mmCIF file of C-alpha atoms and ligand atoms in Angstrom:
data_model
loop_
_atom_site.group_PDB
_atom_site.id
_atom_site.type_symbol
_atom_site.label_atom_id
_atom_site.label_comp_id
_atom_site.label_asym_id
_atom_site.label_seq_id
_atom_site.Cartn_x
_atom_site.Cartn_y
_atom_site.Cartn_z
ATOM 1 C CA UNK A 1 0.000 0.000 0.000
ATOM 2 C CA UNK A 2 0.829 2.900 -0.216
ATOM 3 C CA UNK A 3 0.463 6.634 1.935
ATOM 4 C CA UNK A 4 1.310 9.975 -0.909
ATOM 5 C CA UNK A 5 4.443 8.946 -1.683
ATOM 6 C CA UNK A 6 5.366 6.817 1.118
ATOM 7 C CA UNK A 7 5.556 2.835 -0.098
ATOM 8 C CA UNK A 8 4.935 0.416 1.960
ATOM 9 C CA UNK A 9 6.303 -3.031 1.805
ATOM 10 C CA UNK A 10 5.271 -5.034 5.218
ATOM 11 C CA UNK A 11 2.709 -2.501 6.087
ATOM 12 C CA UNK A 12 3.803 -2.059 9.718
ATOM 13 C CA UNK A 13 3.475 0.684 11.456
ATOM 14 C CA UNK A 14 4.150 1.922 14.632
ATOM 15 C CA UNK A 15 1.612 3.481 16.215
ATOM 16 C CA UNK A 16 1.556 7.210 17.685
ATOM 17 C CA UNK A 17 1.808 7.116 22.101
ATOM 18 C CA UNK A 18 2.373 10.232 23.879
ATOM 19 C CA UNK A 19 4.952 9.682 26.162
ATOM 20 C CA UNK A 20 6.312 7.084 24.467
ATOM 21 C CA UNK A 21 6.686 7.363 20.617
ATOM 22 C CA UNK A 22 9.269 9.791 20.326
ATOM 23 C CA UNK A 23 12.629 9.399 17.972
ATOM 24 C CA UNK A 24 14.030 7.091 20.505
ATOM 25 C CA UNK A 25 11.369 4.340 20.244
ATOM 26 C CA UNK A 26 10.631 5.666 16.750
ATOM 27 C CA UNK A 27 14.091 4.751 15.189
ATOM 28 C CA UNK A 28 14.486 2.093 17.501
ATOM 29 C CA UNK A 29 11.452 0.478 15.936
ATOM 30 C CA UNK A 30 12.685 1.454 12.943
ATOM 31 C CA UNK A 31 15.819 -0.578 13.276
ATOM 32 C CA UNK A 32 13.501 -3.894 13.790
ATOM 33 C CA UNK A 33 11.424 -3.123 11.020
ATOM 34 C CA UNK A 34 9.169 -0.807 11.173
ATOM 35 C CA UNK A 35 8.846 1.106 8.099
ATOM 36 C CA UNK A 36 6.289 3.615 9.280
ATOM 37 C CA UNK A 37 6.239 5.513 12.466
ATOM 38 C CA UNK A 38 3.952 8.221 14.091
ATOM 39 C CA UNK A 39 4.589 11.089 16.333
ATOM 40 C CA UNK A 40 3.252 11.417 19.786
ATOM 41 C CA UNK A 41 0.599 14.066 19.231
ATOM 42 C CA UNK A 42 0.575 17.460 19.344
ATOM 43 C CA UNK A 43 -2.180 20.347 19.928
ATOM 44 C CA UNK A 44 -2.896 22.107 16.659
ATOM 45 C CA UNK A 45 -3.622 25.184 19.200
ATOM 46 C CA UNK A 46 -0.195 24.957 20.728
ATOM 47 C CA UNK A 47 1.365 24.719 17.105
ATOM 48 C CA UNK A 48 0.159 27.918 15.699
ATOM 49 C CA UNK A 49 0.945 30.063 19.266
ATOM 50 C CA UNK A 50 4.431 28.485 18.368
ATOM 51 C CA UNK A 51 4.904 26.669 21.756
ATOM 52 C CA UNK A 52 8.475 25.490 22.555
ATOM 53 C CA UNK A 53 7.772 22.032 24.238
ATOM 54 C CA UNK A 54 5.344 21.321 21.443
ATOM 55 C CA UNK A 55 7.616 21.767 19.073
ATOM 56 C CA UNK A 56 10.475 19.615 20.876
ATOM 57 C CA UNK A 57 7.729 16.681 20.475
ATOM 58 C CA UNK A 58 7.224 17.369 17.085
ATOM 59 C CA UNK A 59 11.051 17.545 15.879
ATOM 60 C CA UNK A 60 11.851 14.840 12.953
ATOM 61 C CA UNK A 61 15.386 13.454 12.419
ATOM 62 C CA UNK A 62 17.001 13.255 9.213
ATOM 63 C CA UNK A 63 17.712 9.546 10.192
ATOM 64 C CA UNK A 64 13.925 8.312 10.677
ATOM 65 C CA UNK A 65 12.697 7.254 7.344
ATOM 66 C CA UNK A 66 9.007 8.021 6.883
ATOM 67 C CA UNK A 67 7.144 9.412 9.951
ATOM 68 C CA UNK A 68 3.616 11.385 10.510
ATOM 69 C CA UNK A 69 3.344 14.020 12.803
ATOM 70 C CA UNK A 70 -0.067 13.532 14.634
ATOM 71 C CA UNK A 71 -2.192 16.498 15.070
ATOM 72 C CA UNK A 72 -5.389 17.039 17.591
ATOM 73 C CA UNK A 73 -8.117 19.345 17.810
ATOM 74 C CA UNK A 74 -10.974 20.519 16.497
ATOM 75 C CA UNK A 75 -11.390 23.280 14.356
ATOM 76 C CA UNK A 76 -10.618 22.860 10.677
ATOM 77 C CA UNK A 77 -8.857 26.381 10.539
ATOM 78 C CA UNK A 78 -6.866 25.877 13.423
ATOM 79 C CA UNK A 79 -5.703 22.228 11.819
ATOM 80 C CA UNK A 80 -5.336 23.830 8.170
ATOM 81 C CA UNK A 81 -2.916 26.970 10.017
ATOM 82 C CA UNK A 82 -0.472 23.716 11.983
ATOM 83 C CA UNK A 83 -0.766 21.803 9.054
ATOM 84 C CA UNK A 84 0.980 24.756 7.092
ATOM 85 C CA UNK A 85 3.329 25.448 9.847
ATOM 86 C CA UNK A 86 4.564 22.080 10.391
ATOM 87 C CA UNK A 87 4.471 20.532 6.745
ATOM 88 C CA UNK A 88 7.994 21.381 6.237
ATOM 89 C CA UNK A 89 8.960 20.474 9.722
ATOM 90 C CA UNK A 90 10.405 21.768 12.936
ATOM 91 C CA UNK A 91 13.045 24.272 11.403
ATOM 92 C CA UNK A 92 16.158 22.391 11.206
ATOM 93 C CA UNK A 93 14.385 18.784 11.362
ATOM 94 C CA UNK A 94 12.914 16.729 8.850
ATOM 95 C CA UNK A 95 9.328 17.242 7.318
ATOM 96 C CA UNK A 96 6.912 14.646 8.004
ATOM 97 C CA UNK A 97 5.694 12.134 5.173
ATOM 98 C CA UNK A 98 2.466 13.181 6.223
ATOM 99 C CA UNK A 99 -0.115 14.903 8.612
ATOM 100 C CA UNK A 100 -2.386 11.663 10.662
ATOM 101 C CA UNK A 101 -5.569 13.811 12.576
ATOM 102 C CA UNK A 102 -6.014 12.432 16.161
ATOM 103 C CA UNK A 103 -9.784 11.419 16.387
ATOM 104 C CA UNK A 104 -9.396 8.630 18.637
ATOM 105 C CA UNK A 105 -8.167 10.233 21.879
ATOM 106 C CA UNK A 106 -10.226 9.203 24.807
ATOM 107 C CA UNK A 107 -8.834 11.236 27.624
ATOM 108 C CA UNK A 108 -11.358 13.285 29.829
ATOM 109 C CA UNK A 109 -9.316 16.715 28.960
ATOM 110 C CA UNK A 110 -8.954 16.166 25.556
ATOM 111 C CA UNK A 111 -13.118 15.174 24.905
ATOM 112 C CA UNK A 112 -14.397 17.854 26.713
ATOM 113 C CA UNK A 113 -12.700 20.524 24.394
ATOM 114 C CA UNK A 114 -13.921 18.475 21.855
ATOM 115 C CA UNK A 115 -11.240 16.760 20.280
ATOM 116 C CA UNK A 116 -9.893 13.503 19.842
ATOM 117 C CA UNK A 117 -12.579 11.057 20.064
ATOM 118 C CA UNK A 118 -15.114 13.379 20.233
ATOM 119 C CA UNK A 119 -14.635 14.193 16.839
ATOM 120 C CA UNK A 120 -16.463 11.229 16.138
ATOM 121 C CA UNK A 121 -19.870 12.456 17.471
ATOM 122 C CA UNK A 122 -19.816 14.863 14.476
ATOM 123 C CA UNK A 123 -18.857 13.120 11.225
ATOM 124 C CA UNK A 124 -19.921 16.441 9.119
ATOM 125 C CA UNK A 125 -16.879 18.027 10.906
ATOM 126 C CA UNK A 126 -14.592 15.233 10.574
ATOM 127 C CA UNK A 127 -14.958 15.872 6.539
ATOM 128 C CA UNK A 128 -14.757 19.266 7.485
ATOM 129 C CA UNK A 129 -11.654 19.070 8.770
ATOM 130 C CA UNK A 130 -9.953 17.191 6.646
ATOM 131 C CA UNK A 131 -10.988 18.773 3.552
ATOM 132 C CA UNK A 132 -9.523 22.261 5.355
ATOM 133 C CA UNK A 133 -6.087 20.187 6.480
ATOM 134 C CA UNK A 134 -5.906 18.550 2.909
ATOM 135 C CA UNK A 135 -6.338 21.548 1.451
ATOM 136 C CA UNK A 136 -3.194 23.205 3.651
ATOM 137 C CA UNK A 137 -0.828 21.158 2.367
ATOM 138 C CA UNK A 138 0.357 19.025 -0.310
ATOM 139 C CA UNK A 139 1.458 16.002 1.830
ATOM 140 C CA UNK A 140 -1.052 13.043 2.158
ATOM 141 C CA UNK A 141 -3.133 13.816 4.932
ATOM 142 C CA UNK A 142 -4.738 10.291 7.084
ATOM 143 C CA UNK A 143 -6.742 10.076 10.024
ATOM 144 C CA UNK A 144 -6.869 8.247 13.470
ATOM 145 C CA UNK A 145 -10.677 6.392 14.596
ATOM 146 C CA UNK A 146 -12.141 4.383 17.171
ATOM 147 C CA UNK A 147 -14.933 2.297 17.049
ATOM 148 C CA UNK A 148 -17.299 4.988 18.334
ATOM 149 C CA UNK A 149 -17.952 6.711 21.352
ATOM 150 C CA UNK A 150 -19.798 3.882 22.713
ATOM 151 C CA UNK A 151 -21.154 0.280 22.017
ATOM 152 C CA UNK A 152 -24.385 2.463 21.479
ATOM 153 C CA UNK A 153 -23.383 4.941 19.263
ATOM 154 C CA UNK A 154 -20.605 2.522 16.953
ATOM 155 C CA UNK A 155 -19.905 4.551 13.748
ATOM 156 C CA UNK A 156 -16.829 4.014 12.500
ATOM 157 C CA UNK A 157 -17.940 3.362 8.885
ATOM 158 C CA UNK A 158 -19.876 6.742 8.974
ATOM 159 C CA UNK A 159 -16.689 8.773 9.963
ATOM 160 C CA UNK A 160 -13.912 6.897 7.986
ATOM 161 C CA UNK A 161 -16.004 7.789 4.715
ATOM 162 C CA UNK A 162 -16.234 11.429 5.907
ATOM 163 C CA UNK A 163 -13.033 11.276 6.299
ATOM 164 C CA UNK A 164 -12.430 10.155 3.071
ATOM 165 C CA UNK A 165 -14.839 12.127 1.330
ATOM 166 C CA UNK A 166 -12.756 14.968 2.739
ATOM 167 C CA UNK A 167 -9.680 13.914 1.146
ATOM 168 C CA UNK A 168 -7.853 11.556 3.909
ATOM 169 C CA UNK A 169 -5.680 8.848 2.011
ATOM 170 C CA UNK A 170 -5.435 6.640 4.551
ATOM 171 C CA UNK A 171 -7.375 5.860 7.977
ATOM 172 C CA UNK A 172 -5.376 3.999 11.148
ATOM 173 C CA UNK A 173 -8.784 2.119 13.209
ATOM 174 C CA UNK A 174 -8.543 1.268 16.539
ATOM 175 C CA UNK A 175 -11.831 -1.402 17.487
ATOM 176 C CA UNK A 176 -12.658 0.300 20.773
ATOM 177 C CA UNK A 177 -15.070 2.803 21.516
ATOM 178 C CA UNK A 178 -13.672 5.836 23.635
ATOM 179 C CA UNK A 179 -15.639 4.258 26.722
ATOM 180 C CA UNK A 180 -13.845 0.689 26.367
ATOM 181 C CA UNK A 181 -10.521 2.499 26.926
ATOM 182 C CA UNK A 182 -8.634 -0.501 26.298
ATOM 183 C CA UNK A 183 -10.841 -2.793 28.048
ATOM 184 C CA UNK A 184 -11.939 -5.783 26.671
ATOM 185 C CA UNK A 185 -10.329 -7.064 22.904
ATOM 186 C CA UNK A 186 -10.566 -4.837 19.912
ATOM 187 C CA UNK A 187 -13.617 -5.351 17.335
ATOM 188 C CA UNK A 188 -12.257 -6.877 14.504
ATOM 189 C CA UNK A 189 -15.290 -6.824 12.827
ATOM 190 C CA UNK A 190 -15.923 -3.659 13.036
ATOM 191 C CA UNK A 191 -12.455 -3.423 11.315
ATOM 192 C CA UNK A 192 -13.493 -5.187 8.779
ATOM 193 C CA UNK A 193 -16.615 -3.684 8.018
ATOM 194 C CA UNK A 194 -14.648 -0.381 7.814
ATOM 195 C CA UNK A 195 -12.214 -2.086 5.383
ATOM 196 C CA UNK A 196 -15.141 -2.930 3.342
ATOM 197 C CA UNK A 197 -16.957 0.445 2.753
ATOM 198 C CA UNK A 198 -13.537 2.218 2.254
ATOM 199 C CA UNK A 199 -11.501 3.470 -1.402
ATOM 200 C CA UNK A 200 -8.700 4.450 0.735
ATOM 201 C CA UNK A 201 -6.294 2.148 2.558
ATOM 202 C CA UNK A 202 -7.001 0.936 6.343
ATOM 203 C CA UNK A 203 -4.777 0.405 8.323
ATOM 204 C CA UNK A 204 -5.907 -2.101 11.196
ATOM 205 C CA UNK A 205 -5.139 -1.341 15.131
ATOM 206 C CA UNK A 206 -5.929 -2.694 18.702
ATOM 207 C CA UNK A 207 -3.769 -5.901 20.063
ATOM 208 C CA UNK A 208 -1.225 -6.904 18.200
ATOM 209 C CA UNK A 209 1.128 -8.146 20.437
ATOM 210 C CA UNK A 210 2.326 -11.396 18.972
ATOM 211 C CA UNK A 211 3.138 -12.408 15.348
ATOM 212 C CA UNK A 212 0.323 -14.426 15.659
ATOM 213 C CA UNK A 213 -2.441 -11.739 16.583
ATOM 214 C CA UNK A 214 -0.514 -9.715 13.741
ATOM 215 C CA UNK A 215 -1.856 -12.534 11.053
ATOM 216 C CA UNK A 216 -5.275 -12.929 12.578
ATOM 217 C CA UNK A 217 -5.677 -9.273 12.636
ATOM 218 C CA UNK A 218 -4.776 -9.426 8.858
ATOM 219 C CA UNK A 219 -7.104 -12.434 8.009
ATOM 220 C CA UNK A 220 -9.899 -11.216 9.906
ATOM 221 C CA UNK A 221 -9.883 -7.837 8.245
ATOM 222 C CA UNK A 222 -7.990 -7.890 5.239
ATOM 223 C CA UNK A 223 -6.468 -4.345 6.644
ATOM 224 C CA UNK A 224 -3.829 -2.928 4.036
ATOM 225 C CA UNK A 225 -1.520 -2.879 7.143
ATOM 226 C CA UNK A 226 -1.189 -2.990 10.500
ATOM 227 C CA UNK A 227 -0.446 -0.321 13.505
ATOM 228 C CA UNK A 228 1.132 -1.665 16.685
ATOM 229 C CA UNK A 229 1.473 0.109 19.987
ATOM 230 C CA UNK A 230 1.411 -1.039 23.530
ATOM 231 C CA UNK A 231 3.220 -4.398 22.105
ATOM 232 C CA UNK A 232 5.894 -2.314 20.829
ATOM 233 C CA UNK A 233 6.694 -0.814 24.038
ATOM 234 C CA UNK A 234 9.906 -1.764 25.271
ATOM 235 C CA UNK A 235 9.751 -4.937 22.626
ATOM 236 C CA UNK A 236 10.261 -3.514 19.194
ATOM 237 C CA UNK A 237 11.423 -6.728 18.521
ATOM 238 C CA UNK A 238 7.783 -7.285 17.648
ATOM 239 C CA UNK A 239 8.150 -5.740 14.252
ATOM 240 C CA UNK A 240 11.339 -8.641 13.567
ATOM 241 C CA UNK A 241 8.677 -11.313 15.007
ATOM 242 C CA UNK A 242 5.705 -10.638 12.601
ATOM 243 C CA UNK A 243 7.631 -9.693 9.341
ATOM 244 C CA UNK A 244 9.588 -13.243 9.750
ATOM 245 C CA UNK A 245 6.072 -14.790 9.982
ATOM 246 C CA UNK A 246 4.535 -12.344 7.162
ATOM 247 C CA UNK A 247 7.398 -13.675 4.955
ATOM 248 C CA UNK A 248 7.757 -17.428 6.597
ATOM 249 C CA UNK A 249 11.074 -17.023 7.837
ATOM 250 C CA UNK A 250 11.767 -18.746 11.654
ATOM 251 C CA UNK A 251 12.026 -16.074 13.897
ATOM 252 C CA UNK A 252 14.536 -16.133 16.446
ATOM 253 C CA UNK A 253 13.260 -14.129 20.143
ATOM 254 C CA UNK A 254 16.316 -11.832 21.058
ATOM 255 C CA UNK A 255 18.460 -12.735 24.086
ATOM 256 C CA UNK A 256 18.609 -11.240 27.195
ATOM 257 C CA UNK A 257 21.543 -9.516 25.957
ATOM 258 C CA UNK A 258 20.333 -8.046 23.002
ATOM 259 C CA UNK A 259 17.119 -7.083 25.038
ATOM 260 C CA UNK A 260 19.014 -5.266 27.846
ATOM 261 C CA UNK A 261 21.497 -3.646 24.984
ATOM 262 C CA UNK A 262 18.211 -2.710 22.990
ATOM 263 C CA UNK A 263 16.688 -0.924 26.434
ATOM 264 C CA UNK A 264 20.255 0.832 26.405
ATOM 265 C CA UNK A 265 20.602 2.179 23.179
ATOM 266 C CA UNK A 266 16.901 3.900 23.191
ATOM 267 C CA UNK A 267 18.008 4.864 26.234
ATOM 268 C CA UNK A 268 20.942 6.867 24.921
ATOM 269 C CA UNK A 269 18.799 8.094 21.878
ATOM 270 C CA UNK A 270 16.567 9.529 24.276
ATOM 271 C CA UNK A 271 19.302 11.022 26.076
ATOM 272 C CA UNK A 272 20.423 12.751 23.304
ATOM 273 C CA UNK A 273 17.315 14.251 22.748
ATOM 274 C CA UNK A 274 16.617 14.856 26.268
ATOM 275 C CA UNK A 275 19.186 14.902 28.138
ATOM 276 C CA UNK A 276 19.588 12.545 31.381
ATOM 277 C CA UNK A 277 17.448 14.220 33.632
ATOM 278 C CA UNK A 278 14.126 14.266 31.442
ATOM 279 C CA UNK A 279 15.009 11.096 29.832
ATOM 280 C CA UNK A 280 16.026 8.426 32.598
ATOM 281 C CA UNK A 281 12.701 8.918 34.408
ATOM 282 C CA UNK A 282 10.803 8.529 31.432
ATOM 283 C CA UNK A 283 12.382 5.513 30.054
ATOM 284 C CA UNK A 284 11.690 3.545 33.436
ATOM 285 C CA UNK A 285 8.072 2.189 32.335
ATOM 286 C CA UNK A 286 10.020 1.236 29.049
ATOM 287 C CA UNK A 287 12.993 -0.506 30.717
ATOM 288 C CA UNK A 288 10.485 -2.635 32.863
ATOM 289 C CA UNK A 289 8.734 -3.725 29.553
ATOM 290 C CA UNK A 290 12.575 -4.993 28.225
ATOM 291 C CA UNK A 291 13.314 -6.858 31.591
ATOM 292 C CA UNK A 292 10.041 -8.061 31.913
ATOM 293 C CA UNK A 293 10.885 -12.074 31.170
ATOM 294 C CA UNK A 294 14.236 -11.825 32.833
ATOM 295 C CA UNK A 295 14.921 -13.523 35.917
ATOM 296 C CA UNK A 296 15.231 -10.872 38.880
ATOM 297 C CA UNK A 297 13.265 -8.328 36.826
ATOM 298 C CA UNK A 298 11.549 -7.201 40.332
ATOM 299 C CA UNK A 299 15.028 -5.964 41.652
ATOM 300 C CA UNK A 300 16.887 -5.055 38.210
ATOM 301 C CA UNK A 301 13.538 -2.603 37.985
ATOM 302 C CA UNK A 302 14.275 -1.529 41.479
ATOM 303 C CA UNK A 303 17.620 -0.449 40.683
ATOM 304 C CA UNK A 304 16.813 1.160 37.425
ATOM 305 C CA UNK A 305 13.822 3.191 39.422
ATOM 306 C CA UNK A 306 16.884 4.189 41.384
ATOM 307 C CA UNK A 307 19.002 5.292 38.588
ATOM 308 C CA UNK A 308 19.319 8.999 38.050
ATOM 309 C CA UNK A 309 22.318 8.608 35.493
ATOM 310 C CA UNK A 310 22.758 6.549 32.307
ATOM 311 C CA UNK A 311 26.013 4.842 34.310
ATOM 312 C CA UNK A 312 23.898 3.355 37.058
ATOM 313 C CA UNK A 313 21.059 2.152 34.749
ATOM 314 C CA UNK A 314 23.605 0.263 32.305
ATOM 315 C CA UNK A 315 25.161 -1.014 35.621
ATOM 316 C CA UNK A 316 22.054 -2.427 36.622
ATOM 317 C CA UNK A 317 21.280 -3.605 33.381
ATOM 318 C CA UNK A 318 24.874 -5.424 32.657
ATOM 319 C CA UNK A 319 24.127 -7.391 35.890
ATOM 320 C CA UNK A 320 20.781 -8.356 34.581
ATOM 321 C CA UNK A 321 22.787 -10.136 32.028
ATOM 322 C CA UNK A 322 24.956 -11.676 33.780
ATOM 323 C CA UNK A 323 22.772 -13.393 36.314
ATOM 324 C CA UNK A 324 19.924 -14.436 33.532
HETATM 325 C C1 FMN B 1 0.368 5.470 26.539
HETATM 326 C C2 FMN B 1 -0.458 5.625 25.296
HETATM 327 C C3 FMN B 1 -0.443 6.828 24.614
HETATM 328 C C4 FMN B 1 -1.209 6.990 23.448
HETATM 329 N N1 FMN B 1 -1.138 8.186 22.774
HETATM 330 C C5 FMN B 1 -1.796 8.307 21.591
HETATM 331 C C6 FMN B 1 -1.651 9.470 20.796
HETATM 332 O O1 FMN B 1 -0.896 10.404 21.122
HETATM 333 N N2 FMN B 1 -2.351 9.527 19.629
HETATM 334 C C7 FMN B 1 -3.178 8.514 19.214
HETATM 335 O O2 FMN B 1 -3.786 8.611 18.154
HETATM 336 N N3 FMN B 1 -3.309 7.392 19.942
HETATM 337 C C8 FMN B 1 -2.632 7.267 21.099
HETATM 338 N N4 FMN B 1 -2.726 6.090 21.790
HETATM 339 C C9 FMN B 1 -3.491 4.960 21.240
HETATM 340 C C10 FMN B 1 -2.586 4.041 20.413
HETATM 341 O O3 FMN B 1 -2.101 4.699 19.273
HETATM 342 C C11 FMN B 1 -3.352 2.777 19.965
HETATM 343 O O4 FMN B 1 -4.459 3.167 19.185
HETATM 344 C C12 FMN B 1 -3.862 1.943 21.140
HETATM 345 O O5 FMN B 1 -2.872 1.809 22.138
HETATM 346 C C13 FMN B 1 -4.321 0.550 20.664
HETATM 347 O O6 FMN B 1 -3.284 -0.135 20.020
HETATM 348 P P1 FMN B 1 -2.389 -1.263 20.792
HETATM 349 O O7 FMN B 1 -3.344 -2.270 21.335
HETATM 350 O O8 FMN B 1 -1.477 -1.783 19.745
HETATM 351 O O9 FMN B 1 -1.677 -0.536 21.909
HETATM 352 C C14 FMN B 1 -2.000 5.921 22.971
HETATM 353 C C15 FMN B 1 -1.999 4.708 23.661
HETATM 354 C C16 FMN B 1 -1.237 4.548 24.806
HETATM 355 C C17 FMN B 1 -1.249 3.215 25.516
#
């Protein structure tokens, strides 16, 4: 399939986490095949007053390969005016390979203004919008869904063909409403379904967490490709697993020592964006995710809780190795 210009081979994708998907778990990713990645998102609003932190989590490196910057909210002006701002990029960065509108969000703050999955209560002003964004720019501009809002008000067909009608050439589905959170097991049918009313390519989302849900996910949709994101945390191995199995290669599981060098190496990424002190507490939730499986992980995640320098966590981390 492919997204403007952007070709893709496996179709895998990672998908966009705030907090999580920046350039460190981005090339990361990357490096175990992932050909598409996704910015954490960023307020439209906060784009156009030129906010500083905003546009930290919007910078692109030369080095990534083809990533979307994410934009939320909710008036098609105000997305057309970031869209223009941030088409070329974060002066000095890379531009994006496209723009992906957030309409899944569930958070409290973010519905109440509106945005996110709100969105979806209005699908007039989801083609709105994306006519408005499309129209601001001339990279490919795709779109972000849940199910619904609710099991009671499931529309997902509705809005991805708004969305389309507007000009979107691609739409990422999650199959959870905004009240499921991520209860329960995403709807594949309702991913399919989707699939079927749609001209545009859809790109499936909710679960993947094995090679195996990766190829039922497929099979039960017939998605044009597939968008992984809590699985990918602190395992971006995951993208190695299910392109082996995509192609029918036997897939190897890293070692512990390529696992605890893997948590290392985002690490330093992230430190070079960062810098230590923002960084090291941030990467902790990933770190546990790496050392999950090993033996000890309780104290190794203990000491790397501890750590306030890179030293101390690859200490902790090089011990991890050598008692697993
Ligand atoms: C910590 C976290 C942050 C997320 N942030 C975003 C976000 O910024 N934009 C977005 O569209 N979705 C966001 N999501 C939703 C994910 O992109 C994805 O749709 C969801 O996690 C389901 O996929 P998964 O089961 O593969 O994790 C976030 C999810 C998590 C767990």
């Amino acid at each position: 399939m492919r997204i403007g210009n952007t070709e893709l081979k496996s179709g895998l994708i990672l998908a966009p986490m705030a907090g999580f998907s920046d350039r460190a778990m981005r090339l990361t990713c990357r490096s175990y095949g992932a050909e598409y990645t996704v910015t954490e998102m960023v307020s439209a609003k906060a784009v156009t007053f030129g906010d500083k932190k905003t546009e930290r989590i919007a910078r692109i490196g030369d080095d990534e390969g083809a990533v979307a910057l994410q934009l939320f909210g909710s008036e098609p002006d105000v997305l057309a005016k970031a869209t223009e701002i941030m088409a070329g990029g974060v002066q000095g960065y890379a531009p994006p390979v496209a723009i992906d509108i957030n309409m899944g969000c569930p958070v409290n703050k973010i519905f109440s203004n509106g945005e996110g999955s709100a969105l979806m209560r209005d699908p007039d002003l989801i083609c709105r919008i994306v006519r408005a964004t499309v129209g601001a720019t001339d990279l490919p501009v795709t779109v972000k869904l849940r199910a619904g809002v609710d099991r009671e008000h499931i529309n997902a067909v509705e809005c991805a063909l708004a969305a389309e009608e507007g000009g979107a050439s691609a739409i990422a589905l999650h199959g959870r409403t905004r009240v499921e959170l991520y209860s329960g097991r995403a709807d594949r049918e309702i991913i399919a379904n989707v699939n079927k009313s749609l001209h545009i390519p859809l790109i499936a989302n909710g679960d993947i967490t094995s090679a195996a849900e990766a190829i039922d996910m497929l099979r039960t949709t017939g998605a044009d490709a597939l968008m992984i994101g809590r699985g990918a945390i602190g395992n971006p191995f995951i993208f190695a697993e299910i392109k082996a199995a995509l192609s029918g290669i036997e897939y190897t599981p890293p070692s512990v020592e390529e696992r605890a060098e893997c948590a290392l190496a985002e690490l330093r990424l992230a430190i070079e964006d960062k810098g230590e002190r923002v960084a090291i507490p941030e990467a902790r939730g990933r770190i546990a995710m790496y050392i999950r499986a090993f033996r000890g992980a309780a104290q190794i995640r203990a000491a790397v809780n501890r750590a306030t320098s890179y030293s101390e966590v690859e200490y902790a981390l090089h011990q991890a190795i050598i008692n697993n």
